[in-house]
Amino acid sequence: MLISAASPEIRNREKKLGMDTDERDSLDPTQDSENGEELEKIISRKDKSLGLLCHKFLARYPDYPDSALADICLDDVATQLNVERRRIYDIMNVLESLHMVSRSAKNRYSWHGRTKLGETLAILKHVGEKHRYGQQMQQIRQRIRDREFENEAAADMEFGEQKELFFVEHPGVEFKAASVNSRKDKSLRVMSQKFVMLFLVSNPRVVSLDVAAKILIGEDHVADQDKSKFKTKVRRLYDIANVLRSLKLIEKFHVTEAGGRKPAFKWVGPVELPPVKDLAKSSAECPSKKKRVLESSVENCAKNLFSSSGAKRSFTRHPSLIKLSRNIQDDRRKINSAPSSPAKCVLGDPENMDFSSKMAQLAAICKIKLDQESRPKETPESTATEGDTATKRLQPTAPGPMEPPKVPLLTPTQESGVHQTPRTPLAGQPAGSVTFIPAQCSRLIPVLIPQQQGNAPYAVYLHSSTLRSNPLSRPQPTSLAVRSMTFEDKTGQSPNARSASKSQPVSRESDISPLKLKRQRSDSTSESSPSKTKKSEPNFKDSCPKLSEILQARLKARCGSRPSPRALHLDPEFINTPGSTAGNQTLEHSLENLLDRDDKSANSDSEADFTPVQAVPLTPGQIHSETLVPAGYLIPISQQSLISYKELQSSGEESNKASSSYNIYQTPTAGSTPAAALEVTPTNLCMNKPSAAASISSPHASQQPHRLNSPSPAILNFTLQNLGLISSPGNTFTSSQTPERSGALLSPLSLQQRNMVFIKPVSPVPVQQGLPGQPLTLISVQQPLMTTPKGTGLPQHSFFHTPVPLSPLAAVVTTNGQPAAKTVFIPQRKLDVSAEDSLSSIWPFVITVSHKNSCHADFG
DNA sequence: GTCTCCCGCCATGGC
DNA sequence: GCCATGGCGGGAGAC
């Protein structure tokens, strides 16, 4: 009845089926079993069609569910619908691409209905416009008309070029996280989203099957654009189309062209879509909320887009985490009510100075506490866990999650061979600016640092992975082991670093097992090779990586079960728009919302949380030598701080220009060249001239092929090797690079692509600056978690929503001198690991960046 | 003959 | 090794 009521089409169909059934019933099966089987066959085939199946499925749930989201069990659905699970997967994948459902747990989904469908479509449209899908369709149509496709070679070539120009990688964080050739890159979800995009950007909203298939194929390697691929794509498109038809979003018809009668689909779904800017506006409003309502506003913002927290919360949170969650919430409330809450801090503002002072005190307290905590427990994990609480207490600022994450732009311009010169020219960012974000509690601390108006943020990605390729070789340095690294000039090697490395008593070789090295090399050299490691590390192709995506991917990679973030695969796309910054900002808000939502979802799942952190502008002079820096601080690396001040001045204009040209949001998975957020990986240490960075990071330059893959841990590690930061059997990576490739590699692996830097929480240590008033950067480098010895596995961990205390050191300095109220999302994960894991899995080191652009590092 | 797309093999990855 | 996913293409019904 529900099905019939839900769809006239189904009703008619069922009527027909009913007639058939009646006819069949009228026949005596025993008399004509063959005929009965035939009928059964026919009925079965039709009745099992994906579209009808989807109809049945949709009839089970309301279009606009209440707050209580329905829990969908695949097994139950499959049983009730009398189909195989495989079919349900197809439906769920398409629905998930539209955020009508979200995966909450294994074998379980949460139903959202059409609540967010409008926003999702709006965003898809926005992304599609940004990526010029409409133009691509026009070009393909024109080629089809011109029969250019008959010449496969020429067509392929042209299409490949076109792809370079317009295509952004698959819209999906997780899919991005997968290797280039990973099957997830061809996920039905991604195809579904792009298919929908084609409708939304085309005018009239009609898409022929072949055009859609060709566009989708275009995203794959050109070589794959053969007939079989085309057929496969068409098959999948049929599957998707059937579901979309069930959703009343498209209708099928045929177009008659020169080539004959071709199947096509027209959009019959909602035409009036909520403007993306509205979404962004709603998102932007969130940070402006008062402290008292900050949390709720954040929650609301999170719900604005693809909210699924409620459902996930219901069934993914482990009971043991409830208490933790409550504590976190309490801490958050405290933080939110703190005077230093997400207030926008302006450089030079007396209030900010006061805030900085307070933060300094907090940092000192934090340090003491960390020291105290770390002594009894030498394991970094335990320290981090305990320190987390302290950190949360120290949280000075309430996160304004809704601030659009500006893209920090690192301009990798030069490659200095094996030893990359740490030059992070952040366009538009004042030299010497350093942001420290304390986050000593989590092993992995991805930090989103919004960039403002082309000001380059930075990224610190420090994380001690669970890598223990050779557990017995030596105890891994604990988080307390803090060493300093001095970045050298771009052109020169980093003697300090080498010396520091030499000073490191621990054998480098022991740090890296052959297998690990092999995998690292594989990741570094062949981005296209699928690997498990890459699953969490998005591929960078044409699109730009987004911090949130990175976070998602990384978090996901470390989570045993696949969290709901899968539904966010759409999100990355939003960010990867080569369009104007203004346009991106609206999108950014949406992304923020998405991130927040996902954050909440993760929180509910007790799997991961992102903590918004307010970055405080900090003048170089604010950081004094011998400053005690609490371990685990995220230091947004100001690219300019990494380059000489003179160079900065000389190239500042260019840098700014370059930065402005960047796309703020880039999905790590998408791998577009422009890097909004900088993820300072070891490669990032290879500083390049801003000018070069500008060229590389330009939107078009962003069309870097697969080699622009996301910074996987392997790549990170490998890069470190190349930088001489860690030992490496060989350096085939840089040596084999051609100039062009070098640039490409730099962009993905270096500052440009790194939207953020993950700082491994380390204990507070006095950091000596080369010169007073010069910025320093502490970087705790994480080991790739790829080669975890069997049995050890990844430590049990959970993510929790912990507002990251904003250290006085934490600062975001904009070039234009405008205060940057930065919001940083820091997922903090609580690790439940044994001491062994803790010791062996963490390998932090600190990189101290001086104004001289020199660095030296010690590895504990 | 082509269009549709069901079906299920089997690769992948987590546990 | 088991299980959950889901990519993929054969092949058969529909047209």
PDB file of N, CA and C in Angstrom, chain A residues 120-126 129 195-203 205 207 267 270 273:
ATOM      1  N   THR A 120      21.962  19.489  -0.501  1.00  0.00           N
ATOM      2  CA  THR A 120      22.928  18.655  -1.191  1.00  0.00           C
ATOM      3  C   THR A 120      22.928  18.952  -2.676  1.00  0.00           C
ATOM      4  N   LEU A 121      21.754  19.071  -3.223  1.00  0.00           N
ATOM      5  CA  LEU A 121      21.687  19.362  -4.656  1.00  0.00           C
ATOM      6  C   LEU A 121      22.266  20.737  -4.957  1.00  0.00           C
ATOM      7  N   ALA A 122      21.998  21.664  -4.072  1.00  0.00           N
ATOM      8  CA  ALA A 122      22.535  23.003  -4.290  1.00  0.00           C
ATOM      9  C   ALA A 122      24.054  22.976  -4.293  1.00  0.00           C
ATOM     10  N   ILE A 123      24.566  22.250  -3.376  1.00  0.00           N
ATOM     11  CA  ILE A 123      26.025  22.181  -3.311  1.00  0.00           C
ATOM     12  C   ILE A 123      26.578  21.437  -4.516  1.00  0.00           C
ATOM     13  N   LEU A 124      25.898  20.390  -4.868  1.00  0.00           N
ATOM     14  CA  LEU A 124      26.344  19.657  -6.043  1.00  0.00           C
ATOM     15  C   LEU A 124      26.321  20.555  -7.272  1.00  0.00           C
ATOM     16  N   LYS A 125      25.302  21.319  -7.346  1.00  0.00           N
ATOM     17  CA  LYS A 125      25.224  22.222  -8.481  1.00  0.00           C
ATOM     18  C   LYS A 125      26.364  23.230  -8.443  1.00  0.00           C
ATOM     19  N   HIS A 126      26.588  23.724  -7.282  1.00  0.00           N
ATOM     20  CA  HIS A 126      27.658  24.699  -7.139  1.00  0.00           C
ATOM     21  C   HIS A 126      28.996  24.091  -7.555  1.00  0.00           C
ATOM     22  N   GLU A 129      29.150  23.554 -11.214  1.00  0.00           N
ATOM     23  CA  GLU A 129      29.413  24.789 -11.953  1.00  0.00           C
ATOM     24  C   GLU A 129      30.868  25.180 -11.841  1.00  0.00           C
ATOM     25  N   PHE A 195      26.893  12.433 -11.625  1.00  0.00           N
ATOM     26  CA  PHE A 195      25.768  12.304 -12.554  1.00  0.00           C
ATOM     27  C   PHE A 195      24.715  13.362 -12.235  1.00  0.00           C
ATOM     28  N   VAL A 196      24.447  13.515 -10.987  1.00  0.00           N
ATOM     29  CA  VAL A 196      23.477  14.537 -10.577  1.00  0.00           C
ATOM     30  C   VAL A 196      23.992  15.927 -10.930  1.00  0.00           C
ATOM     31  N   MET A 197      25.274  16.107 -10.747  1.00  0.00           N
ATOM     32  CA  MET A 197      25.851  17.406 -11.083  1.00  0.00           C
ATOM     33  C   MET A 197      25.600  17.755 -12.539  1.00  0.00           C
ATOM     34  N   LEU A 198      25.720  16.762 -13.361  1.00  0.00           N
ATOM     35  CA  LEU A 198      25.547  17.021 -14.789  1.00  0.00           C
ATOM     36  C   LEU A 198      24.160  17.572 -15.070  1.00  0.00           C
ATOM     37  N   PHE A 199      23.213  17.034 -14.378  1.00  0.00           N
ATOM     38  CA  PHE A 199      21.859  17.553 -14.577  1.00  0.00           C
ATOM     39  C   PHE A 199      21.742  18.984 -14.073  1.00  0.00           C
ATOM     40  N   LEU A 200      22.326  19.202 -12.950  1.00  0.00           N
ATOM     41  CA  LEU A 200      22.137  20.491 -12.300  1.00  0.00           C
ATOM     42  C   LEU A 200      22.838  21.625 -13.036  1.00  0.00           C
ATOM     43  N   VAL A 201      23.874  21.284 -13.741  1.00  0.00           N
ATOM     44  CA  VAL A 201      24.624  22.349 -14.419  1.00  0.00           C
ATOM     45  C   VAL A 201      24.247  22.482 -15.882  1.00  0.00           C
ATOM     46  N   SER A 202      23.531  21.531 -16.378  1.00  0.00           N
ATOM     47  CA  SER A 202      23.204  21.589 -17.800  1.00  0.00           C
ATOM     48  C   SER A 202      21.900  22.344 -18.008  1.00  0.00           C
ATOM     49  N   ASN A 203      21.819  22.914 -19.156  1.00  0.00           N
ATOM     50  CA  ASN A 203      20.613  23.642 -19.499  1.00  0.00           C
ATOM     51  C   ASN A 203      20.301  23.402 -20.974  1.00  0.00           C
ATOM     52  N   ARG A 205      18.160  20.721 -18.575  1.00  0.00           N
ATOM     53  CA  ARG A 205      18.675  19.710 -17.669  1.00  0.00           C
ATOM     54  C   ARG A 205      18.411  18.318 -18.229  1.00  0.00           C
ATOM     55  N   VAL A 207      20.527  15.045 -19.782  1.00  0.00           N
ATOM     56  CA  VAL A 207      21.833  14.410 -19.909  1.00  0.00           C
ATOM     57  C   VAL A 207      21.640  13.079 -20.593  1.00  0.00           C
ATOM     58  N   TRP A 267      16.083  16.069 -15.883  1.00  0.00           N
ATOM     59  CA  TRP A 267      15.930  16.361 -14.462  1.00  0.00           C
ATOM     60  C   TRP A 267      14.504  16.799 -14.190  1.00  0.00           C
ATOM     61  N   PRO A 270      13.835  18.955  -7.946  1.00  0.00           N
ATOM     62  CA  PRO A 270      13.685  20.367  -7.564  1.00  0.00           C
ATOM     63  C   PRO A 270      14.575  21.259  -8.411  1.00  0.00           C
ATOM     64  N   LEU A 273      16.780  25.554  -5.958  1.00  0.00           N
ATOM     65  CA  LEU A 273      17.635  25.023  -4.908  1.00  0.00           C
ATOM     66  C   LEU A 273      18.068  26.147  -3.991  1.00  0.00           C
TER      67      LEU A 273
END
